[in-house]
Coordinates of C-alpha atoms in Angstrom, one line a residue:
Chain J
M1 CA 49.4 3.7 -16.5
A2 CA 46.3 3.2 -18.7
R3 CA 45.2 6.7 -18.0
Q4 CA 48.5 8.2 -19.1
K5 CA 48.2 6.2 -22.3
I6 CA 44.8 7.6 -22.9
Y7 CA 46.0 11.1 -22.3
A8 CA 48.9 10.6 -24.6
L9 CA 46.6 9.3 -27.3
L10 CA 44.1 12.1 -26.9
E11 CA 46.8 14.6 -27.8
D12 CA 46.6 13.4 -31.3
R13 CA 43.2 14.4 -32.5
D14 CA 42.7 11.8 -35.1
A15 CA 43.7 8.9 -33.0
T16 CA 41.3 6.0 -32.3
L17 CA 41.5 4.6 -28.8
T18 CA 42.2 0.9 -28.5
F19 CA 43.1 -1.0 -25.4
E20 CA 45.2 -4.1 -25.3
E21 CA 44.6 -4.5 -21.5
D22 CA 41.4 -4.7 -19.7
D23 CA 39.0 -2.1 -20.8
P24 CA 37.8 -0.3 -17.7
L25 CA 34.5 0.5 -19.4
E26 CA 33.7 -3.1 -20.3
Q27 CA 32.8 -4.1 -16.8
T28 CA 29.5 -4.1 -15.1
M29 CA 29.2 -1.5 -12.4
V30 CA 27.0 -1.6 -9.2
L31 CA 25.3 1.7 -8.5
N32 CA 23.5 2.5 -5.3
M33 CA 20.5 4.8 -5.9
G34 CA 19.0 6.2 -2.8
P35 CA 17.8 5.8 -0.1
Q36 CA 17.6 9.6 -0.2
H37 CA 17.8 10.2 -4.0
P38 CA 15.5 13.0 -5.2
A39 CA 14.0 10.7 -7.8
T40 CA 13.1 7.8 -5.5
H41 CA 10.0 9.5 -4.1
G42 CA 10.8 8.7 -0.5
V43 CA 13.4 6.6 1.2
L44 CA 13.7 3.8 -1.4
R45 CA 17.1 2.3 -2.1
V46 CA 17.6 0.6 -5.4
V47 CA 20.8 -1.3 -6.1
L48 CA 21.4 -1.3 -9.8
K49 CA 23.9 -3.4 -11.8
L50 CA 24.8 -1.5 -14.9
D51 CA 26.5 -2.4 -18.1
G52 CA 27.3 1.1 -19.4
E53 CA 24.0 2.9 -19.2
R54 CA 21.9 -0.2 -19.4
V55 CA 20.4 -1.8 -16.3
V56 CA 21.3 -5.4 -16.0
H57 CA 19.7 -6.1 -12.7
A58 CA 17.9 -4.2 -10.0
V59 CA 17.2 -4.9 -6.4
P60 CA 14.9 -2.6 -4.5
E61 CA 15.5 -2.4 -0.7
L62 CA 12.9 -1.3 1.7
G63 CA 12.9 -0.9 5.5
Y64 CA 14.3 2.6 5.9
L65 CA 11.0 3.9 7.2
H66 CA 9.6 0.9 9.0
R67 CA 7.4 2.3 11.8
A68 CA 5.7 -0.9 13.0
M69 CA 2.2 0.2 12.1
E70 CA 0.8 -3.3 12.5
K71 CA 2.4 -3.8 15.9
L72 CA 1.0 -0.6 17.1
A73 CA -2.5 -1.6 15.8
E74 CA -2.4 -4.7 18.0
N75 CA -2.0 -2.4 21.1
K76 CA -4.6 0.2 20.3
S77 CA -8.3 0.3 20.0
Y78 CA -9.7 0.6 16.5
H79 CA -10.5 4.3 16.9
E80 CA -7.1 5.0 18.4
F81 CA -5.4 3.5 15.3
M82 CA -7.3 5.7 12.9
P83 CA -4.9 8.7 13.1
Y84 CA -2.0 6.3 12.3
T85 CA -3.6 5.4 8.9
D86 CA -3.3 9.1 7.9
R87 CA 0.5 8.6 8.0
L88 CA 0.3 5.5 5.7
D89 CA -0.2 7.0 2.3
Y90 CA 0.3 10.6 3.4
M91 CA -0.6 11.8 -0.1
S92 CA -4.3 10.8 0.4
P93 CA -5.1 10.4 4.1
Y94 CA -8.8 10.4 3.6
S95 CA -9.0 7.2 1.7
N96 CA -6.9 5.4 4.3
N97 CA -9.2 6.6 7.1
T98 CA -12.2 5.3 5.1
A99 CA -10.6 2.0 4.4
L100 CA -10.0 1.3 8.1
C101 CA -13.5 2.5 9.1
L102 CA -15.2 0.4 6.4
A103 CA -13.3 -2.7 7.5
V104 CA -14.3 -2.2 11.1
E105 CA -17.9 -1.5 10.1
K106 CA -17.9 -4.6 8.1
L107 CA -16.6 -6.6 11.1
A108 CA -19.0 -5.2 13.6
E109 CA -21.9 -4.7 11.2
I110 CA -22.3 -1.1 12.0
E111 CA -24.7 0.9 9.8
V112 CA -23.6 4.2 8.4
P113 CA -26.1 6.9 7.5
E114 CA -26.3 7.6 3.8
R115 CA -25.2 11.2 4.0
A116 CA -22.0 10.2 5.7
T117 CA -21.2 7.7 2.9
Y118 CA -21.7 10.4 0.3
I119 CA -19.5 12.8 2.1
R120 CA -16.9 10.1 2.4
T121 CA -17.2 9.4 -1.3
I122 CA -16.6 13.1 -2.1
A123 CA -13.6 13.3 0.2
C124 CA -12.1 10.1 -1.1
E125 CA -12.3 11.4 -4.7
L126 CA -10.7 14.7 -3.6
A127 CA -8.0 12.6 -2.1
R128 CA -7.6 10.7 -5.3
I129 CA -7.2 13.9 -7.3
S130 CA -4.8 15.3 -4.8
S131 CA -2.7 12.1 -5.0
H132 CA -2.7 11.9 -8.8
L133 CA -1.8 15.6 -9.0
L134 CA 1.3 14.9 -7.0
S135 CA 2.1 11.9 -9.0
I136 CA 1.7 13.6 -12.4
G137 CA 3.6 16.7 -11.2
A138 CA 6.5 14.6 -9.9
L139 CA 6.6 12.4 -13.0
V140 CA 6.8 15.4 -15.3
M141 CA 9.5 16.8 -13.0
D142 CA 11.4 13.5 -13.3
T143 CA 11.4 14.0 -17.1
G144 CA 13.0 17.3 -16.5
A145 CA 10.2 19.9 -16.6
L146 CA 9.6 21.8 -13.5
S147 CA 6.6 24.1 -14.1
V148 CA 3.9 21.4 -14.3
F149 CA 5.0 20.3 -10.8
L150 CA 4.4 23.8 -9.5
W151 CA 1.0 24.1 -11.2
T152 CA -0.2 20.8 -9.8
F153 CA 1.0 21.8 -6.4
Q154 CA -1.1 25.0 -6.6
E155 CA -4.2 22.9 -7.1
R156 CA -3.2 20.5 -4.2
E157 CA -3.0 23.6 -2.1
K158 CA -6.6 24.5 -2.9
I159 CA -7.7 20.9 -2.1
Y160 CA -6.0 21.4 1.3
D161 CA -8.2 24.5 1.8
I162 CA -11.2 22.4 1.1
F163 CA -10.1 19.7 3.6
D164 CA -9.4 22.5 6.1
L165 CA -13.0 23.6 5.9
L166 CA -14.4 20.1 5.8
T167 CA -12.4 18.4 8.5
G168 CA -10.5 21.1 10.4
A169 CA -7.1 20.0 9.3
R170 CA -5.1 20.4 6.1
F171 CA -2.9 17.4 5.9
T172 CA -3.4 14.6 8.4
I173 CA -7.2 14.9 8.8
S174 CA -8.5 11.8 10.7
H175 CA -12.1 12.8 9.8
C176 CA -13.7 9.4 9.5
R177 CA -15.2 7.7 12.6
V178 CA -16.5 4.2 12.9
G179 CA -20.2 4.6 12.1
G180 CA -19.9 7.9 10.3
I181 CA -17.8 11.0 10.1
A182 CA -16.6 13.6 12.6
S183 CA -18.4 16.6 11.3
D184 CA -21.0 17.5 8.6
L185 CA -20.2 19.1 5.2
S186 CA -21.2 22.7 5.5
K187 CA -22.9 24.7 2.8
E188 CA -19.9 26.9 2.6
C189 CA -17.6 23.9 2.0
A190 CA -19.9 22.5 -0.7
E191 CA -19.8 25.8 -2.5
L192 CA -16.0 25.9 -2.2
I193 CA -15.8 22.5 -3.8
I194 CA -18.1 23.5 -6.6
R195 CA -16.2 26.7 -7.2
W196 CA -12.8 24.8 -7.2
L197 CA -14.1 22.1 -9.6
K198 CA -15.2 24.8 -12.0
Q199 CA -11.7 26.2 -12.3
F200 CA -10.0 22.9 -12.1
K201 CA -11.6 21.2 -15.1
P202 CA -10.1 23.6 -17.7
K203 CA -6.7 23.2 -15.9
I204 CA -6.6 19.5 -16.7
Q205 CA -7.3 20.2 -20.3
E206 CA -4.6 22.9 -20.3
W207 CA -2.0 20.4 -18.9
R208 CA -3.0 17.8 -21.3
K209 CA -2.6 20.2 -24.2
L210 CA 0.9 20.8 -23.0
L211 CA 1.9 17.2 -22.3
D212 CA -0.2 14.7 -24.2
R213 CA 1.4 15.4 -27.6
N214 CA 4.7 16.8 -26.4
R215 CA 7.4 15.2 -28.4
I216 CA 10.0 15.2 -25.6
F217 CA 7.6 13.9 -23.0
I218 CA 6.3 11.1 -25.2
E219 CA 9.8 10.0 -26.2
R220 CA 10.8 9.7 -22.6
L221 CA 7.7 7.8 -21.5
E222 CA 6.5 5.7 -24.4
G223 CA 7.7 2.1 -24.4
V224 CA 9.5 2.7 -21.1
G225 CA 8.8 0.2 -18.3
V226 CA 6.4 -2.0 -20.3
I227 CA 4.6 -4.8 -18.4
S228 CA 2.1 -7.1 -20.0
K229 CA -1.4 -7.9 -18.7
E230 CA -0.4 -11.4 -17.5
D231 CA 2.8 -10.2 -15.8
A232 CA 0.9 -7.4 -14.2
I233 CA -1.6 -9.7 -12.6
A234 CA 1.1 -12.3 -11.7
I235 CA 3.2 -9.7 -9.9
G236 CA 0.2 -8.3 -8.1
L237 CA 0.0 -4.8 -9.4
S238 CA -3.1 -2.9 -8.6
G239 CA -4.9 0.4 -9.2
P240 CA -3.9 2.7 -12.1
N241 CA -0.8 0.6 -12.7
L242 CA -2.8 -2.5 -13.3
R243 CA -5.4 -0.8 -15.5
A244 CA -2.7 0.8 -17.6
S245 CA -1.8 -2.8 -18.6
G246 CA -5.3 -3.5 -19.9
V247 CA -6.9 -5.2 -16.9
H248 CA -10.4 -3.8 -16.6
Y249 CA -10.7 -4.0 -12.8
D250 CA -11.7 -1.4 -10.4
I251 CA -13.0 -2.1 -6.9
R252 CA -15.2 0.9 -7.0
R253 CA -17.2 -0.7 -9.7
D254 CA -16.6 -4.5 -9.2
E255 CA -17.1 -4.7 -5.5
P256 CA -18.9 -1.4 -4.8
Y257 CA -18.5 0.2 -1.4
L258 CA -19.6 3.7 -0.2
A259 CA -21.9 5.4 -2.6
Y260 CA -20.2 4.3 -5.8
N261 CA -23.1 2.0 -6.8
D262 CA -25.4 5.0 -7.2
L263 CA -23.0 7.1 -9.2
D264 CA -22.2 7.0 -12.9
F265 CA -18.6 6.9 -13.9
E266 CA -16.2 5.2 -16.3
I267 CA -13.1 3.1 -15.7
P268 CA -10.5 4.1 -18.2
T269 CA -8.0 1.4 -19.2
F270 CA -5.1 1.3 -21.6
E271 CA -3.4 -1.6 -23.4
N272 CA 0.2 -0.6 -23.6
G273 CA 1.3 -0.9 -20.0
D274 CA 4.1 1.6 -20.4
S275 CA 4.9 4.7 -18.4
Y276 CA 2.9 6.9 -20.9
A277 CA -0.2 4.7 -20.4
R278 CA 0.2 5.1 -16.6
Y279 CA 0.5 8.8 -16.9
Q280 CA -2.6 9.0 -19.2
M281 CA -4.5 6.7 -16.7
R282 CA -4.1 9.2 -13.9
M283 CA -5.1 12.1 -16.1
L284 CA -8.3 10.4 -17.1
E285 CA -9.0 9.2 -13.6
M286 CA -8.9 12.8 -12.4
E287 CA -11.5 13.7 -14.9
E288 CA -13.7 10.8 -13.7
S289 CA -13.2 11.9 -10.1
V290 CA -14.4 15.4 -11.0
K291 CA -17.6 13.8 -12.4
I292 CA -18.1 11.6 -9.3
I293 CA -17.7 14.6 -7.0
E294 CA -20.2 16.7 -9.0
Q295 CA -22.8 13.9 -9.0
A296 CA -22.4 13.1 -5.3
L297 CA -22.8 16.8 -4.4
R298 CA -25.9 17.0 -6.5
K299 CA -27.4 13.8 -5.0
L300 CA -26.2 14.5 -1.4
P301 CA -29.0 13.3 0.9
K302 CA -30.1 15.1 4.0
G303 CA -30.0 13.6 7.5
E304 CA -27.6 12.4 10.1
V305 CA -23.9 11.8 9.5
R306 CA -23.3 9.4 12.2
N307 CA -24.8 6.2 13.7
E308 CA -26.4 7.3 17.0
D309 CA -25.9 4.0 18.8
A310 CA -23.9 5.0 21.9
K311 CA -22.4 1.5 22.2
K312 CA -20.8 1.8 18.8
T313 CA -19.9 5.4 18.0
F314 CA -18.4 8.3 19.7
P315 CA -20.8 11.0 21.0
W316 CA -20.7 14.5 19.5
K317 CA -18.1 16.7 21.0
D318 CA -20.6 19.4 22.2
E319 CA -22.6 16.7 23.9
I320 CA -19.5 15.7 25.9
Y321 CA -19.3 19.2 27.4
H322 CA -23.0 19.1 28.6
S323 CA -23.9 15.6 29.5
M324 CA -22.2 13.3 32.0
E325 CA -23.5 10.2 30.1
S326 CA -21.8 11.3 26.9
L327 CA -18.6 12.0 28.8
I328 CA -18.6 8.5 30.2
H329 CA -19.3 7.0 26.7
D330 CA -16.5 9.0 25.2
F331 CA -14.2 7.8 27.9
M332 CA -15.2 4.2 27.5
M333 CA -14.9 4.3 23.7
T334 CA -11.4 5.7 23.9
D335 CA -10.3 3.5 26.7
S336 CA -11.7 0.1 25.8
G337 CA -13.0 0.6 22.3
I338 CA -16.0 -1.0 20.7
Q339 CA -16.8 -4.6 21.6
M340 CA -16.3 -6.5 18.5
P341 CA -17.6 -9.9 17.5
K342 CA -15.1 -12.8 17.1
G343 CA -14.0 -13.4 13.5
E344 CA -11.8 -12.3 10.7
I345 CA -12.5 -10.1 7.7
Y346 CA -10.7 -8.6 4.7
H347 CA -12.0 -5.4 3.2
A348 CA -10.4 -3.5 0.4
I349 CA -11.0 -0.2 -1.2
E350 CA -9.7 1.4 -4.4
A351 CA -7.2 3.9 -3.0
P352 CA -5.5 6.3 -5.4
K353 CA -2.4 4.0 -5.6
G354 CA -4.4 0.7 -5.9
E355 CA -6.0 -1.8 -3.7
L356 CA -5.8 -0.8 0.0
G357 CA -7.0 -3.6 2.2
F358 CA -7.3 -4.3 5.9
Y359 CA -7.3 -7.8 7.1
I360 CA -8.5 -7.9 10.7
Q361 CA -8.5 -10.8 13.1
S362 CA -10.7 -10.1 16.1
R363 CA -11.0 -12.1 19.3
G364 CA -13.9 -10.1 20.6
E365 CA -12.0 -7.3 22.2
G366 CA -11.7 -3.6 21.7
V367 CA -8.3 -4.0 20.0
P368 CA -7.6 -6.1 17.0
W369 CA -5.7 -9.3 17.6
R370 CA -4.0 -9.0 14.2
L371 CA -4.3 -6.2 11.7
K372 CA -2.6 -6.6 8.4
I373 CA -2.4 -3.7 6.0
R374 CA -2.3 -4.7 2.4
S375 CA -0.7 -1.6 0.9
P376 CA -0.7 -0.9 -2.8
S377 CA 2.7 0.7 -2.9
F378 CA 4.4 -2.3 -1.5
C379 CA 3.1 -4.6 -4.2
N380 CA 3.5 -2.1 -7.0
L381 CA 7.2 -1.7 -6.1
Q382 CA 7.6 -5.4 -6.4
A383 CA 7.3 -5.0 -10.1
L384 CA 10.2 -2.5 -10.3
P385 CA 13.0 -5.0 -11.2
K386 CA 10.9 -6.4 -14.0
L387 CA 10.2 -2.9 -15.3
V388 CA 13.7 -1.5 -15.2
E389 CA 15.8 -4.4 -16.3
G390 CA 17.0 -4.0 -19.8
G391 CA 16.3 -0.3 -19.9
M392 CA 18.5 2.7 -19.5
I393 CA 19.5 4.2 -16.2
A394 CA 17.7 7.4 -17.0
D395 CA 14.5 5.4 -17.4
V396 CA 14.7 4.1 -13.8
V397 CA 13.8 7.6 -12.6
I398 CA 10.8 7.8 -14.9
I399 CA 9.6 4.3 -14.0
I400 CA 9.7 4.9 -10.3
G401 CA 7.8 8.1 -10.9
S402 CA 5.2 6.4 -13.1
L403 CA 4.6 3.6 -10.5
D404 CA 3.8 6.3 -7.9
P405 CA 5.0 4.6 -4.8
V406 CA 4.8 6.2 -1.3
M407 CA 7.3 4.7 1.1
G408 CA 5.2 5.5 4.1
E409 CA 2.9 2.9 2.8
A410 CA 5.4 0.4 1.4
D411 CA 7.3 0.2 4.7
K412 CA 4.3 0.6 6.9
Chain B
M1 CA -19.3 -18.9 -7.2
L2 CA -18.2 -19.3 -3.5
N3 CA -20.2 -22.5 -3.2
K4 CA -18.6 -23.8 -6.4
V5 CA -15.1 -23.2 -5.0
S6 CA -16.0 -24.9 -1.8
I7 CA -17.3 -28.0 -3.5
A8 CA -14.4 -28.1 -6.0
L9 CA -11.9 -27.9 -3.2
Q10 CA -13.7 -30.5 -1.2
S11 CA -13.7 -33.0 -4.0
A12 CA -10.2 -32.4 -5.2
F13 CA -8.5 -32.4 -1.8
P14 CA -10.7 -34.3 0.7
K15 CA -7.8 -35.1 3.0
A16 CA -6.0 -31.8 2.9
L17 CA -9.0 -29.6 3.6
L18 CA -9.4 -29.4 7.3
E19 CA -11.9 -26.7 8.0
T20 CA -14.2 -24.3 6.2
T21 CA -15.6 -21.2 7.9
K22 CA -17.9 -18.5 6.6
F23 CA -18.0 -15.2 8.3
R24 CA -19.5 -12.0 6.8
N25 CA -19.9 -13.8 3.6
E26 CA -16.2 -14.5 3.3
L27 CA -14.9 -18.1 2.9
T28 CA -11.9 -19.3 4.8
F29 CA -10.3 -22.7 4.1
R30 CA -7.8 -24.2 6.5
V31 CA -5.6 -26.7 4.7
K32 CA -2.7 -28.9 5.5
K33 CA 0.6 -27.1 5.1
E34 CA 2.2 -29.9 3.0
N35 CA -0.4 -29.5 0.3
I36 CA -0.4 -25.7 0.1
R37 CA 1.5 -25.6 -3.2
E38 CA -0.8 -28.1 -5.0
I39 CA -3.9 -26.4 -3.7
S40 CA -2.6 -23.0 -4.8
Q41 CA -1.8 -24.5 -8.2
F42 CA -5.3 -26.0 -8.4
L43 CA -7.0 -22.7 -7.3
K44 CA -5.1 -20.7 -9.9
E45 CA -5.4 -23.1 -12.8
E46 CA -8.8 -24.7 -12.3
L47 CA -10.7 -22.0 -10.4
G48 CA -9.1 -18.9 -11.8
F49 CA -7.8 -17.3 -8.6
N50 CA -5.1 -15.5 -10.5
L51 CA -4.4 -12.6 -8.1
C52 CA -2.6 -13.2 -4.9
V53 CA -3.8 -10.2 -3.0
D54 CA -1.9 -10.7 0.2
I55 CA 0.0 -13.3 2.3
C56 CA 0.5 -12.6 6.0
G57 CA 1.2 -14.4 9.2
A58 CA -0.5 -14.3 12.5
D59 CA 0.5 -15.4 16.0
R60 CA -2.1 -17.5 17.8
F61 CA 0.0 -17.3 21.0
N62 CA -0.9 -19.7 23.8
E63 CA -2.7 -22.0 21.3
E64 CA -1.4 -25.0 19.6
P65 CA -0.1 -24.9 16.8
R66 CA 1.2 -21.4 17.3
F67 CA 1.5 -19.8 13.9
E68 CA -0.8 -19.4 11.0
V69 CA -0.2 -18.1 7.5
I70 CA -3.1 -16.5 5.7
Y71 CA -3.4 -16.3 1.9
N72 CA -5.9 -13.7 0.6
L73 CA -6.8 -14.7 -3.0
M74 CA -8.9 -13.2 -5.7
N75 CA -10.5 -14.2 -8.9
L76 CA -10.4 -11.2 -11.2
E77 CA -13.0 -12.6 -13.6
H78 CA -15.8 -13.3 -11.1
N79 CA -14.7 -10.8 -8.5
T80 CA -14.7 -13.4 -5.7
R81 CA -12.3 -13.5 -2.8
I82 CA -11.4 -16.5 -0.7
R83 CA -8.9 -17.1 2.0
L84 CA -6.5 -20.0 2.6
K85 CA -5.0 -20.7 5.9
V86 CA -2.3 -23.0 7.3
W87 CA -1.3 -23.7 10.9
L88 CA 2.4 -24.2 11.8
E89 CA 4.1 -25.6 14.8
E90 CA 6.2 -23.3 16.8
A91 CA 9.3 -25.6 16.8
K92 CA 9.9 -25.6 13.1
P93 CA 7.7 -23.2 11.2
H94 CA 8.5 -24.3 7.7
L95 CA 6.2 -24.5 4.7
P96 CA 6.5 -24.6 0.9
S97 CA 6.7 -21.4 -0.9
V98 CA 4.0 -20.6 -3.5
I99 CA 6.2 -18.2 -5.5
S100 CA 6.1 -20.6 -8.5
V101 CA 2.3 -20.2 -8.6
W102 CA 2.0 -16.4 -7.9
P103 CA 5.3 -14.4 -8.4
A104 CA 3.7 -11.7 -6.3
A105 CA 4.2 -14.0 -3.3
D106 CA 7.9 -13.1 -3.3
W107 CA 7.8 -10.0 -1.1
Y108 CA 4.8 -11.1 1.0
E109 CA 6.7 -14.3 2.0
R110 CA 9.8 -12.3 2.8
E111 CA 7.7 -10.0 5.0
T112 CA 6.1 -12.9 6.8
Y113 CA 9.5 -14.4 7.4
D114 CA 10.8 -11.0 8.7
M115 CA 7.9 -10.5 11.1
F116 CA 7.3 -14.0 12.4
G117 CA 10.3 -16.1 11.5
I118 CA 8.2 -18.4 9.3
V119 CA 10.5 -20.0 6.7
F120 CA 9.2 -20.6 3.2
V121 CA 11.1 -23.5 1.7
N122 CA 12.2 -23.0 -1.9
H123 CA 12.0 -19.3 -1.8
P124 CA 14.8 -18.0 -4.0
D125 CA 15.6 -14.9 -1.8
M126 CA 14.7 -15.5 1.8
R127 CA 16.1 -12.3 3.3
R128 CA 14.6 -10.0 5.7
I129 CA 12.7 -7.1 4.1
Y130 CA 12.3 -4.4 6.7
M131 CA 14.6 -5.2 9.6
P132 CA 18.4 -5.3 9.4
E133 CA 19.9 -8.6 8.4
D134 CA 21.6 -9.2 11.7
F135 CA 18.4 -8.5 13.8
E136 CA 17.7 -11.7 15.7
Y137 CA 14.1 -11.1 16.8
F138 CA 10.8 -11.3 15.0
P139 CA 8.9 -8.2 15.9
M140 CA 5.3 -9.3 15.2
R141 CA 5.4 -12.3 17.5
K142 CA 3.3 -11.5 20.5
E143 CA 6.1 -11.8 23.0
F144 CA 8.2 -9.1 21.4
P145 CA 7.5 -6.0 23.5
L146 CA 5.9 -2.9 21.9
V147 CA 8.9 -0.8 23.0
G148 CA 11.3 -3.2 21.4
V149 CA 14.1 -5.2 23.1
P150 CA 16.7 -2.7 24.4
G151 CA 19.9 -2.9 22.4
S152 CA 18.4 -5.2 19.8
I153 CA 19.4 -2.9 17.1
P154 CA 22.9 -1.6 17.6
L155 CA 22.9 2.2 17.7
P156 CA 25.5 4.1 15.7
E157 CA 28.9 3.1 16.8
F158 CA 30.9 5.3 19.1
D159 CA 34.1 6.7 17.7
E160 CA 37.0 4.3 18.2
R161 CA 39.3 7.1 19.4
A162 CA 36.7 8.3 21.9
Q163 CA 37.6 8.4 25.6
N164 CA 34.4 6.7 26.7
L165 CA 34.6 3.6 24.4
D166 CA 33.5 1.3 27.2
A167 CA 30.4 3.4 27.9
G168 CA 29.6 3.3 24.2
K169 CA 29.7 -0.5 24.2
R170 CA 27.3 -0.6 27.1
Y171 CA 25.1 1.9 25.4
N172 CA 24.9 -0.3 22.4
Q173 CA 23.8 -3.2 24.6
G174 CA 20.9 -1.1 25.8
Q175 CA 22.2 0.0 29.1
R176 CA 21.8 3.5 30.4
I177 CA 25.0 5.5 30.6

């Protein structure tokens, strides 16, 4: 009936529509976004309550990807669990590997040769660039421009080539070992990294020229999804999202691990705490990562890349083929794992998405009694309702993109 | 800084602080569960532990009391981390929520509830976070098998008009058909 009335009124061009009865447009509407929405960056479901185009209330729902990572960890030796960490934040597998290995090394007090820590540092920074490339590309795509996404993916493809040469795998690399790394950095690989960095640096500038002062891009991002410094700390944000709100905190500098203590780099921060600041954060961090990699390659010490204590680390693969002792050690390491001291530790690193921590309770066995993964995406997503409420529905897409969550990590 | 925290806690809550352990230069305080909210408040306001890094549960299985809840806290100004811990009885694992101190505790507490069945009193939204709402088990408890309980999550329903409706029901209960 109401619809017929509208149609009738619309025939007269100068008519103004008024409604005596309930206005169908003056009600709040509940909209389900996801779980498989192209803008939710994985299987994230957000239930939105809308008043017109304005978001009144938002409830993110997780659990669509729950793979029981922690349960699996309780039933596997520390080494066996390492390939699983690749699948946590699958955009930067290397930093997850490193985080687990560093935690286990802290628990068992295993020394790592200096060369290995430098190679880990280089690879972690490559992983950071690779993750930020995806994040920026996807964010720009969320605003409606596709080509930047393709350009950043080209660069990611080249980083995969480097990882292929360094670790033997392109995507899920599992290259770290407790007490070192699986294989050394070859001269060829180092040259490839240097060559890639040389052509990558102007590319960042090129993209920034296109985006940084782009009117459309700024209007879509500036003042969207603002979170203040106090709120960001209270809600538990970490990583670039926290620093974009003006908190000058980076684990690489404040609680140095790996080789970061010897390297010279800056921690960019922004005060605004909006989506544009988060985008800028990631751009600047990539530049810093380039600096770190260059320095680490220059300073790269010579020597071993793995602790040689047979009770603590795997033997080399070619030893296994020639020596019975090594074969036994390899078997024992895989089967029963390293004998750990009793105790509990928490170790966190600055992963591309924020603070990635492993809390391990050990009862002196080869398997952890309890292993809790403190994943950055999980905590960052917690801020989503706060960021989107009061904004427009089109901004929800941008805000999810600017938070850069990976559901593999949020759901664990 | 760590020593200062230890002394301050000891003097402010002499009765609630049960145990202090130091391992790999990390401090762990075990406190009474009734006082967890006041202690959190004290740690945040007096000692500046403003970032709640993580809250998780653990199953001590075969030991009494059975459950523990672990709070990983951080002071952003001095870059110090400490850990709080409470033990809970198996029969009624309830403890006060700290969401009013750190809003970040919201999802962590929900996760702990989902995985261990530990109930946080005064939490505004005590729903499961990963598992379906009608799932009756707590997967991170040690007695929950790694392969899962057969039929614990109903599989996609069989078509009502299907010939083998009875077989579908048995399938949903985890039986082989």
